Amino acid sequence: MLTMLVTPLILFMAIVAPLWLILHYKSKRQIEHGISEQEREQLNALSARAQEMSSRLKALEGILDESIPHWRQR
């Protein structure tokens, strides 16, 4: 009966707990350092792409406004 409780506890302490602690502190360290240079570049690229898409959408809406009046009410 006692081995039924001790064996899972030993496995948890030997395998799960160290991995849990390592991953926890690794993620805390990443949060403290902020975003990396690569992530910053990706964010800037996504922001530029979003601005391009916004201007294209405005252009398409302008074309639709001229071609099909009252298209927004449909």
mmCIF file of C-alpha atoms in Angstrom:
data_model
loop_
_atom_site.group_PDB
_atom_site.id
_atom_site.type_symbol
_atom_site.label_atom_id
_atom_site.label_comp_id
_atom_site.label_asym_id
_atom_site.label_seq_id
_atom_site.Cartn_x
_atom_site.Cartn_y
_atom_site.Cartn_z
ATOM 1 C CA MET A 1 0.000 0.000 0.000
ATOM 2 C CA LEU A 2 2.804 2.369 0.880
ATOM 3 C CA THR A 3 4.649 1.640 -2.380
ATOM 4 C CA MET A 4 1.539 2.672 -4.316
ATOM 5 C CA LEU A 5 1.982 6.174 -2.928
ATOM 6 C CA VAL A 6 5.761 6.379 -2.826
ATOM 7 C CA THR A 7 6.473 5.265 -6.403
ATOM 8 C CA PRO A 8 4.366 7.972 -8.125
ATOM 9 C CA LEU A 9 5.747 10.559 -5.712
ATOM 10 C CA ILE A 10 9.333 9.576 -6.506
ATOM 11 C CA LEU A 11 8.611 9.642 -10.255
ATOM 12 C CA PHE A 12 7.008 13.050 -9.926
ATOM 13 C CA MET A 13 9.917 14.468 -7.931
ATOM 14 C CA ALA A 14 12.539 12.921 -10.232
ATOM 15 C CA ILE A 15 11.005 13.742 -13.637
ATOM 16 C CA VAL A 16 8.068 16.124 -13.594
ATOM 17 C CA ALA A 17 9.130 18.631 -10.921
ATOM 18 C CA PRO A 18 12.572 19.435 -12.413
ATOM 19 C CA LEU A 19 11.122 19.871 -15.910
ATOM 20 C CA TRP A 20 8.366 22.037 -14.517
ATOM 21 C CA LEU A 21 10.859 24.255 -12.682
ATOM 22 C CA ILE A 22 13.191 24.534 -15.672
ATOM 23 C CA LEU A 23 10.391 25.515 -18.036
ATOM 24 C CA HIS A 24 8.891 27.921 -15.508
ATOM 25 C CA TYR A 25 12.108 29.860 -14.956
ATOM 26 C CA LYS A 26 12.973 29.777 -18.659
ATOM 27 C CA SER A 27 9.658 31.443 -19.493
ATOM 28 C CA LYS A 28 10.124 33.988 -16.684
ATOM 29 C CA ARG A 29 13.556 34.893 -18.079
ATOM 30 C CA GLN A 30 12.106 35.377 -21.568
ATOM 31 C CA ILE A 31 9.383 37.635 -20.198
ATOM 32 C CA GLU A 32 11.907 39.734 -18.288
ATOM 33 C CA HIS A 33 14.060 40.263 -21.380
ATOM 34 C CA GLY A 34 11.125 41.449 -23.455
ATOM 35 C CA ILE A 35 10.837 40.719 -27.131
ATOM 36 C CA SER A 36 13.879 39.695 -29.123
ATOM 37 C CA GLU A 37 15.250 41.548 -32.132
ATOM 38 C CA GLN A 38 13.796 38.912 -34.465
ATOM 39 C CA GLU A 39 10.354 39.268 -32.858
ATOM 40 C CA ARG A 40 10.629 43.053 -33.157
ATOM 41 C CA GLU A 41 11.420 42.725 -36.876
ATOM 42 C CA GLN A 42 8.468 40.387 -37.362
ATOM 43 C CA LEU A 43 6.205 42.826 -35.514
ATOM 44 C CA ASN A 44 7.381 45.712 -37.683
ATOM 45 C CA ALA A 45 6.848 43.660 -40.844
ATOM 46 C CA LEU A 46 3.335 42.704 -39.741
ATOM 47 C CA SER A 47 2.565 46.331 -38.904
ATOM 48 C CA ALA A 48 3.741 47.493 -42.340
ATOM 49 C CA ARG A 49 1.700 44.761 -44.007
ATOM 50 C CA ALA A 50 -1.402 45.771 -42.038
ATOM 51 C CA GLN A 51 -0.952 49.395 -43.139
ATOM 52 C CA GLU A 52 -0.629 48.283 -46.771
ATOM 53 C CA MET A 53 -3.773 46.188 -46.486
ATOM 54 C CA SER A 54 -5.622 49.111 -44.908
ATOM 55 C CA SER A 55 -4.699 51.428 -47.765
ATOM 56 C CA ARG A 56 -5.716 48.783 -50.317
ATOM 57 C CA LEU A 57 -9.056 48.342 -48.567
ATOM 58 C CA LYS A 58 -9.659 52.097 -48.656
ATOM 59 C CA ALA A 59 -8.816 52.141 -52.373
ATOM 60 C CA LEU A 60 -11.209 49.265 -53.068
ATOM 61 C CA GLU A 61 -13.969 50.954 -51.084
ATOM 62 C CA GLY A 62 -13.378 54.129 -53.083
ATOM 63 C CA ILE A 63 -13.703 52.193 -56.340
ATOM 64 C CA LEU A 64 -16.908 50.554 -55.120
ATOM 65 C CA ASP A 65 -18.299 53.924 -53.993
ATOM 66 C CA GLU A 66 -17.780 55.292 -57.512
ATOM 67 C CA SER A 67 -18.921 52.180 -59.392
ATOM 68 C CA ILE A 68 -21.816 50.999 -57.254
ATOM 69 C CA PRO A 69 -23.520 53.740 -55.267
ATOM 70 C CA HIS A 70 -25.145 52.600 -52.009
ATOM 71 C CA TRP A 71 -23.275 49.276 -52.012
ATOM 72 C CA ARG A 72 -22.838 49.498 -48.262
ATOM 73 C CA GLN A 73 -26.593 49.370 -47.599
ATOM 74 C CA ARG A 74 -27.045 46.094 -49.483
#
